[in-house]
């Protein structure tokens, strides 16, 4: 199949297995998500459990983890799955990212054997849902200043505080909660039916509407010591989970961009003004050309970082590089495609404005562009500019 958006033959860099994963996830996204997602977006709700169960059957949850029913796929295969899911909608990819790369990864990497046995198989199957609570109402980019506290209580712990903007929180069975104890930042796998734990849905979102986002309140939540993630001590634990999830975003954002570009190209070929298809105007072609250049540069970058990850050599600043570039370019592509569709560009009949709006969240979560610029700036200069 000759893909007009693959001028560089990036497809040729994939193995047959990787191509199979991509094709499978593309088909599932096309059949199960694409026909319904505009409605979910408009209503601000989606069948999270149903989708999770289906994604679980396909091995997409915790896909790159090993054991406990996880697929043990390569990083590149996982990235390709993220691309195809986000080509349908960023909210659907967020569901998979948060489940696999944040909640499951945290338990898989920092949990006890009992915690892994208790949560991971059900989460991999999509029968149990997880969320990851780091951000707070007053502490976003600077989680080191978090106000949520973990206090020792006999053999156990008491959590007090709150988390904000937590994907999957309203539907989760287990919440990975990060809190400050006397020893530093600690992580807990909190069953969401624990007394004192509550999650309310964040409403009024203009972005990522096909995604359940919640505000968590922790009102003297009493937990046994067995709920604490024993290997997690210090902020580097949640930050390492974010590095995992950012990797998926590097690939996912390009799915949204690719979908916009594909729609805009088709539209430009069929829409006539001044007696000819608008695709025949030089200014439209300049837009399309610039966009395919950025899309494919982003794909090559994602692919390079994926191969580094599979070789066990990916560094956090390289992930920052990828997230900064690919999300920034994806949102620029979505906005530019919007112009090509004219008035139809703002209609829910086309996915372009939905993708553009979704990418506003993707630009902000998992470290804003500014934070990733600061990571790279520090690497380049040796100077920490986070404080000003
Ligand atoms: C839809 C959605 C889902 C989310 N899901 C989750 C989730 O599942 N779990 C979770 O823990 N969090 C989640 N988040 C939260 C997200 O990670 C935070 O919004 C993000 O870290 C930014 O924090 P903030 O919104 O408080 O912005 P702030 O930190 O207040 O930043 C505001 C602005 O100031 C800039 N800024 C901040 N510090 C600096 C600096 N030192 N130098 C220059 N500029 C700076 C930022 O770049 C930004 O432009 C989600 C957010 C959204 C929108």
Coordinates of C-alpha atoms and ligand atoms in Angstrom, one line a residue:
X1 CA 0.0 0.0 0.0
X2 CA 1.4 3.3 -1.0
X3 CA 0.8 5.8 1.8
X4 CA 0.9 9.4 0.5
X5 CA 2.0 10.7 3.9
X6 CA 5.0 8.4 4.0
X7 CA 7.3 10.1 1.6
X8 CA 10.4 8.9 3.5
X9 CA 9.3 5.2 3.6
X10 CA 9.4 5.2 7.4
X11 CA 7.3 2.1 7.1
X12 CA 10.4 0.3 5.8
X13 CA 12.1 0.7 9.1
X14 CA 9.5 -1.5 10.9
X15 CA 9.8 -5.2 11.4
X16 CA 6.9 -7.5 10.2
X17 CA 5.8 -8.0 13.8
X18 CA 5.7 -4.2 14.4
X19 CA 3.7 -3.7 11.2
X20 CA 1.3 -6.4 12.4
X21 CA 0.8 -4.6 15.8
X22 CA 0.2 -1.3 14.0
X23 CA -2.3 -2.8 11.6
X24 CA -4.2 -4.6 14.3
X25 CA -4.5 -1.5 16.6
X26 CA -5.4 0.7 13.6
X27 CA -8.2 -1.7 12.7
X28 CA -9.5 -1.8 16.3
X29 CA -9.3 2.0 16.5
X30 CA -11.1 2.4 13.2
X31 CA -13.8 -0.1 14.1
X32 CA -14.4 0.5 17.8
X33 CA -13.4 4.1 18.4
X34 CA -13.6 6.2 15.3
X35 CA -17.3 5.8 14.6
X36 CA -18.3 6.8 18.1
X37 CA -15.6 9.1 19.4
X38 CA -17.1 12.4 18.1
X39 CA -20.3 11.6 20.1
X40 CA -18.3 10.7 23.2
X41 CA -16.4 13.9 22.9
X42 CA -19.5 16.0 22.5
X43 CA -21.2 14.3 25.5
X44 CA -18.0 14.4 27.5
X45 CA -18.3 10.7 28.4
X46 CA -17.0 7.4 27.1
X47 CA -17.5 3.7 27.9
X48 CA -14.2 3.4 29.7
X49 CA -14.7 -0.1 31.1
X50 CA -15.9 -1.5 27.9
X51 CA -13.0 -0.1 26.0
X52 CA -10.5 -1.2 28.6
X53 CA -11.8 -4.8 28.5
X54 CA -11.4 -4.8 24.8
X55 CA -7.9 -3.3 24.9
X56 CA -7.0 -5.8 27.6
X57 CA -8.0 -8.7 25.4
X58 CA -5.7 -7.3 22.7
X59 CA -2.8 -7.0 25.1
X60 CA -2.6 -3.2 24.9
X61 CA -2.6 -2.5 28.6
X62 CA 0.8 -2.6 30.1
X63 CA 1.8 -3.8 26.7
X64 CA 5.6 -3.2 27.1
X65 CA 5.7 -4.7 30.6
X66 CA 6.6 -8.4 31.2
X67 CA 4.9 -11.0 33.3
X68 CA 1.5 -10.7 35.1
X69 CA -0.4 -11.2 31.9
X70 CA 1.4 -8.3 30.1
X71 CA 2.3 -8.6 26.5
X72 CA 6.0 -7.9 26.8
X73 CA 6.0 -6.0 23.5
X74 CA 8.9 -3.9 22.2
X75 CA 9.0 -0.2 22.9
X76 CA 8.5 0.5 19.2
X77 CA 5.5 -1.8 19.0
X78 CA 4.0 0.0 22.1
X79 CA 4.7 3.4 20.4
X80 CA 3.0 2.3 17.2
X81 CA -0.1 1.3 19.2
X82 CA -0.1 4.7 20.9
X83 CA 0.1 6.3 17.4
X84 CA -2.9 4.4 16.1
X85 CA -5.0 5.0 19.3
X86 CA -4.3 8.7 19.2
X87 CA -5.1 8.8 15.5
X88 CA -8.6 8.1 16.7
X89 CA -8.5 10.3 19.8
X90 CA -6.0 11.5 22.4
X91 CA -8.4 10.6 25.2
X92 CA -8.4 7.0 24.2
X93 CA -4.6 6.9 24.0
X94 CA -4.6 8.6 27.5
X95 CA -6.7 5.8 28.9
X96 CA -4.1 3.2 27.7
X97 CA -1.1 5.4 28.7
X98 CA -2.3 6.1 32.2
X99 CA -3.3 2.5 32.8
X100 CA -0.1 0.9 31.4
X101 CA 2.7 3.4 31.7
X102 CA 1.7 5.2 34.9
X103 CA -0.5 3.1 37.2
X104 CA 0.7 -0.4 36.1
X105 CA 4.3 0.7 35.6
X106 CA 4.4 2.2 39.1
X107 CA 3.2 -1.1 40.7
X108 CA 5.4 -3.2 38.3
X109 CA 8.5 -1.2 39.0
X110 CA 8.1 -0.2 42.7
X111 CA 5.5 -2.6 44.1
X112 CA 5.8 -5.6 46.3
X113 CA 5.2 -9.2 45.0
X114 CA 1.8 -9.1 46.7
X115 CA 0.8 -5.8 45.2
X116 CA 1.9 -7.0 41.7
X117 CA -0.1 -10.2 42.1
X118 CA -3.1 -8.4 43.4
X119 CA -3.4 -5.7 40.8
X120 CA -1.4 -6.3 37.6
X121 CA -3.2 -9.3 36.0
X122 CA -6.6 -7.7 36.4
X123 CA -5.2 -4.4 35.1
X124 CA -3.6 -6.1 32.1
X125 CA -6.9 -7.7 31.3
X126 CA -8.7 -4.4 31.6
X127 CA -10.9 -5.7 34.4
X128 CA -9.3 -3.3 36.9
X129 CA -8.6 0.3 36.2
X130 CA -5.9 2.4 37.6
X131 CA -5.0 6.1 37.9
X132 CA -1.9 8.0 38.9
X133 CA -2.2 10.9 41.3
X134 CA 0.7 13.3 41.3
X135 CA -0.6 16.7 40.4
X136 CA -2.4 18.8 43.0
X137 CA -4.6 21.9 42.7
X138 CA -1.6 24.1 43.8
X139 CA 1.3 22.0 42.7
X140 CA 1.6 21.0 39.0
X141 CA 4.9 21.5 37.3
X142 CA 6.7 21.5 40.7
X143 CA 5.5 18.3 42.4
X144 CA 8.4 18.5 44.8
X145 CA 6.3 21.0 46.8
X146 CA 3.3 18.6 47.0
X147 CA 1.0 19.1 50.0
X148 CA -0.5 15.6 50.3
X149 CA 0.9 14.0 53.4
X150 CA 1.5 10.4 54.5
X151 CA 1.6 10.1 58.2
X152 CA 2.6 6.9 60.1
X153 CA -0.3 5.5 62.2
X154 CA 0.8 2.4 64.2
X155 CA 1.8 -0.2 61.6
X156 CA 0.0 1.7 58.8
X157 CA -0.4 5.1 57.2
X158 CA -2.9 7.9 56.9
X159 CA -3.1 9.9 53.7
X160 CA -4.5 13.5 53.7
X161 CA -4.6 15.9 50.8
X162 CA -5.9 16.0 47.3
X163 CA -5.0 15.4 43.7
X164 CA -6.3 17.3 40.7
X165 CA -6.6 16.5 36.9
X166 CA -6.2 12.8 37.4
X167 CA -7.0 10.8 34.3
X168 CA -9.2 7.7 35.0
X169 CA -9.7 8.8 38.6
X170 CA -13.5 8.7 38.5
X171 CA -13.5 5.1 37.2
X172 CA -10.4 3.7 38.9
X173 CA -10.3 0.6 41.2
X174 CA -6.8 1.5 42.4
X175 CA -5.1 4.9 42.6
X176 CA -1.4 5.2 42.8
X177 CA -1.0 8.2 45.1
X178 CA 2.2 10.1 45.7
X179 CA 2.5 11.7 49.1
X180 CA 5.2 13.3 51.3
X181 CA 6.2 11.4 54.4
X182 CA 9.0 12.1 56.9
X183 CA 11.4 10.0 54.7
X184 CA 10.5 11.9 51.4
X185 CA 8.0 11.2 48.6
X186 CA 6.3 7.9 49.0
X187 CA 3.9 6.0 46.7
X188 CA 0.8 4.0 47.7
X189 CA -1.5 1.7 45.8
X190 CA -4.8 2.8 47.2
X191 CA -8.0 0.8 46.6
X192 CA -10.5 3.4 45.7
X193 CA -13.2 2.0 48.0
X194 CA -11.0 2.8 51.0
X195 CA -13.0 5.1 53.4
X196 CA -11.9 8.7 53.0
X197 CA -11.0 8.3 49.3
X198 CA -13.3 10.1 46.9
X199 CA -13.0 11.2 43.3
X200 CA -15.3 13.6 41.5
X201 CA -15.4 14.1 37.8
X202 CA -13.8 17.3 36.5
X203 CA -16.4 18.8 34.2
X204 CA -16.4 21.7 31.8
X205 CA -13.3 20.5 29.9
X206 CA -12.8 22.0 26.4
X207 CA -10.1 19.4 25.6
X208 CA -9.7 15.6 26.1
X209 CA -13.5 15.3 26.6
X210 CA -13.5 11.6 25.7
X211 CA -11.5 10.9 28.8
X212 CA -12.5 10.6 32.5
X213 CA -10.6 13.2 34.5
X214 CA -11.0 13.5 38.2
X215 CA -10.2 15.4 41.4
X216 CA -9.3 13.1 44.3
X217 CA -9.9 14.0 47.9
X218 CA -7.9 12.0 50.6
X219 CA -9.6 12.6 53.9
X220 CA -7.7 10.6 56.5
X221 CA -7.4 7.6 54.3
X222 CA -6.1 4.8 56.5
X223 CA -3.9 2.2 54.8
X224 CA -1.9 -0.8 55.9
X225 CA 1.9 -0.7 55.3
X226 CA 1.2 -3.3 52.6
X227 CA -0.3 -0.5 50.5
X228 CA 3.0 1.4 50.3
X229 CA 5.1 0.8 47.2
X230 CA 8.2 -0.5 49.0
X231 CA 10.7 0.3 46.3
X232 CA 9.6 3.9 45.8
X233 CA 11.4 6.5 47.8
X234 CA 11.8 10.1 46.6
X235 CA 10.5 12.1 43.7
X236 CA 12.6 10.2 41.2
X237 CA 10.1 7.3 41.5
X238 CA 7.0 9.2 40.1
X239 CA 9.3 11.0 37.6
X240 CA 10.5 7.7 36.2
X241 CA 6.8 6.7 35.6
X242 CA 6.3 10.0 33.8
X243 CA 9.3 9.2 31.6
X244 CA 7.6 6.0 30.6
X245 CA 4.3 7.7 29.8
X246 CA 6.0 10.5 27.9
X247 CA 7.5 8.0 25.6
X248 CA 4.1 6.9 24.5
X249 CA 3.0 10.5 24.0
X250 CA 6.0 11.1 21.6
X251 CA 4.4 8.5 19.3
X252 CA 0.7 9.2 20.1
X253 CA 0.7 12.9 19.3
X254 CA 1.9 12.0 15.8
X255 CA -1.2 9.8 15.3
X256 CA -3.4 12.8 15.9
X257 CA -1.3 14.9 13.6
X258 CA -1.3 12.2 10.9
X259 CA -5.1 11.9 11.1
X260 CA -5.4 15.7 10.7
X261 CA -3.1 15.8 7.7
X262 CA -4.8 12.9 6.0
X263 CA -8.2 14.5 6.4
X264 CA -6.9 17.9 5.3
X265 CA -5.2 16.4 2.2
X266 CA -8.4 14.6 1.2
X267 CA -10.5 17.7 1.8
X268 CA -8.1 19.9 -0.2
X269 CA -8.3 17.5 -3.1
X270 CA -12.1 17.5 -3.2
X271 CA -13.0 21.0 -2.2
X272 CA -13.1 23.4 -5.1
X273 CA -12.9 27.2 -5.0
X274 CA -12.0 29.6 -7.8
X275 CA -12.8 26.7 -10.2
X276 CA -10.2 24.2 -9.0
X277 CA -9.4 22.0 -6.0
X278 CA -7.8 24.0 -3.2
X279 CA -5.1 21.4 -3.2
X280 CA -4.0 22.9 -6.5
X281 CA -3.1 26.3 -4.9
X282 CA 0.5 26.8 -4.2
X283 CA -0.2 28.2 -0.7
X284 CA -2.2 25.0 0.2
X285 CA 0.6 22.9 -1.1
X286 CA 3.2 24.8 0.9
X287 CA 1.1 24.1 4.0
X288 CA 0.8 20.4 3.1
X289 CA 4.5 20.1 2.3
X290 CA 5.7 21.8 5.5
X291 CA 3.3 19.6 7.5
X292 CA 4.5 16.3 6.0
X293 CA 8.1 17.3 6.6
X294 CA 7.4 17.9 10.3
X295 CA 5.3 14.8 10.6
X296 CA 7.9 12.6 9.2
X297 CA 10.8 14.2 11.1
X298 CA 8.7 13.5 14.2
X299 CA 8.2 9.9 13.1
X300 CA 11.9 9.4 12.6
X301 CA 12.6 10.9 16.0
X302 CA 10.0 8.6 17.7
X303 CA 11.5 5.6 15.9
X304 CA 15.0 6.5 16.9
X305 CA 14.0 7.0 20.6
X306 CA 12.0 3.7 20.4
X307 CA 15.1 1.8 19.2
X308 CA 17.1 3.4 22.0
X309 CA 14.5 2.4 24.6
X310 CA 14.5 -1.2 23.2
X311 CA 18.3 -1.2 23.6
X312 CA 17.9 0.0 27.2
X313 CA 19.7 3.2 26.4
X314 CA 17.0 5.9 26.4
X315 CA 17.8 8.8 28.7
X316 CA 15.1 11.1 30.3
X317 CA 16.4 14.2 28.5
X318 CA 16.0 12.4 25.2
X319 CA 12.4 11.7 26.1
X320 CA 12.0 15.4 26.9
X321 CA 13.4 16.2 23.5
X322 CA 10.8 13.9 21.8
X323 CA 7.9 15.1 23.9
X324 CA 8.8 18.8 23.3
X325 CA 9.2 18.5 19.6
X326 CA 6.5 16.0 18.7
X327 CA 3.6 17.5 20.7
X328 CA 4.6 21.0 19.6
X329 CA 4.7 20.0 16.0
X330 CA 1.5 17.9 16.2
X331 CA -0.5 20.8 17.6
X332 CA 0.9 23.1 14.9
X333 CA -0.1 20.6 12.3
X334 CA -3.6 20.2 13.7
X335 CA -4.1 24.0 13.7
X336 CA -2.8 24.4 10.2
X337 CA -5.0 21.6 8.9
X338 CA -8.0 23.4 10.6
X339 CA -7.3 26.3 8.2
X340 CA -7.4 24.1 5.2
X341 CA -10.9 22.9 6.1
X342 CA -12.2 26.4 6.4
X343 CA -15.5 26.6 8.2
X344 CA -15.8 22.8 8.2
X345 CA -12.6 22.8 10.2
X346 CA -14.5 23.8 13.3
X347 CA -17.2 21.2 12.8
X348 CA -17.4 18.0 14.9
X349 CA -18.1 16.2 11.5
X350 CA -14.3 16.3 11.0
X351 CA -11.8 15.2 13.6
X352 CA -9.4 18.1 13.1
X353 CA -10.6 20.6 15.8
X354 CA -11.1 17.7 18.2
X355 CA -7.5 16.7 17.8
X356 CA -6.3 20.2 18.0
X357 CA -8.3 20.8 21.2
X358 CA -7.1 17.4 22.7
X359 CA -3.5 18.3 21.9
X360 CA -3.8 21.3 24.2
X361 CA -4.0 18.9 27.1
X362 CA -1.2 16.7 25.7
X363 CA 1.0 19.9 25.4
X364 CA 0.4 20.5 29.1
X365 CA 0.3 17.1 30.8
X366 CA 3.4 14.9 31.4
X367 CA 5.5 18.1 31.7
X368 CA 4.6 21.2 29.8
X369 CA 6.7 22.4 26.8
X370 CA 8.4 24.9 29.1
X371 CA 9.4 22.2 31.6
X372 CA 10.9 20.1 28.8
X373 CA 12.8 23.2 27.5
X374 CA 14.2 23.6 30.9
X375 CA 15.3 20.0 31.0
X376 CA 17.1 20.5 27.7
X377 CA 18.4 23.9 28.8
X378 CA 19.9 22.4 31.9
X379 CA 21.5 19.6 29.8
X380 CA 23.0 22.1 27.4
X381 CA 24.3 24.6 30.0
X382 CA 24.7 22.7 33.2
X383 CA 22.6 25.4 34.9
X384 CA 19.2 24.7 36.6
X385 CA 16.7 27.4 35.6
X386 CA 13.6 25.7 37.1
X387 CA 13.5 28.2 39.9
X388 CA 13.6 31.3 37.7
Ligands
LIG1 C1 -6.6 16.4 30.7 C2 -5.5 16.3 31.7 C3 -5.2 15.1 32.3 C4 -4.2 15.0 33.3 N1 -3.9 13.8 33.8 C5 -3.1 13.7 34.9 C6 -2.9 12.5 35.6 O1 -3.4 11.4 35.2 N2 -2.0 12.5 36.7 C7 -1.4 13.6 37.1 O2 -0.7 13.6 38.1 N3 -1.6 14.8 36.5 C8 -2.4 14.9 35.4 N4 -2.6 16.1 34.7 C9 -1.9 17.3 35.2 C10 -0.7 17.8 34.4 O3 0.3 16.9 34.5 C11 -0.4 19.2 34.9 O4 -1.5 20.0 34.4 C12 0.9 19.7 34.4 O5 2.0 19.1 35.1 C13 1.1 21.2 34.6 O6 0.7 21.6 35.8 P1 -0.3 22.8 36.1 O7 -1.5 22.6 35.2 O8 -0.5 23.0 37.5 O9 0.4 24.1 35.5 P2 1.5 25.0 36.2 O10 2.6 24.2 36.8 O11 0.8 25.9 37.1 O12 2.1 25.8 35.0 C14 1.4 26.9 34.4 C15 2.3 27.5 33.3 O13 3.5 28.0 33.9 C16 4.6 27.4 33.3 N5 5.7 27.1 34.2 C17 5.7 26.4 35.4 N6 6.9 26.4 36.0 C18 7.7 27.1 35.1 C19 9.1 27.4 35.1 N7 9.9 27.0 36.1 N8 9.6 28.1 34.1 C20 8.8 28.5 33.1 N9 7.5 28.2 33.0 C21 7.0 27.5 34.0 C22 4.1 26.0 32.7 O14 4.9 25.6 31.7 C23 2.7 26.5 32.3 O15 2.8 27.1 31.0 C24 -3.5 16.2 33.7 C25 -3.8 17.4 33.1 C26 -4.8 17.5 32.1 C27 -5.1 18.8 31.5

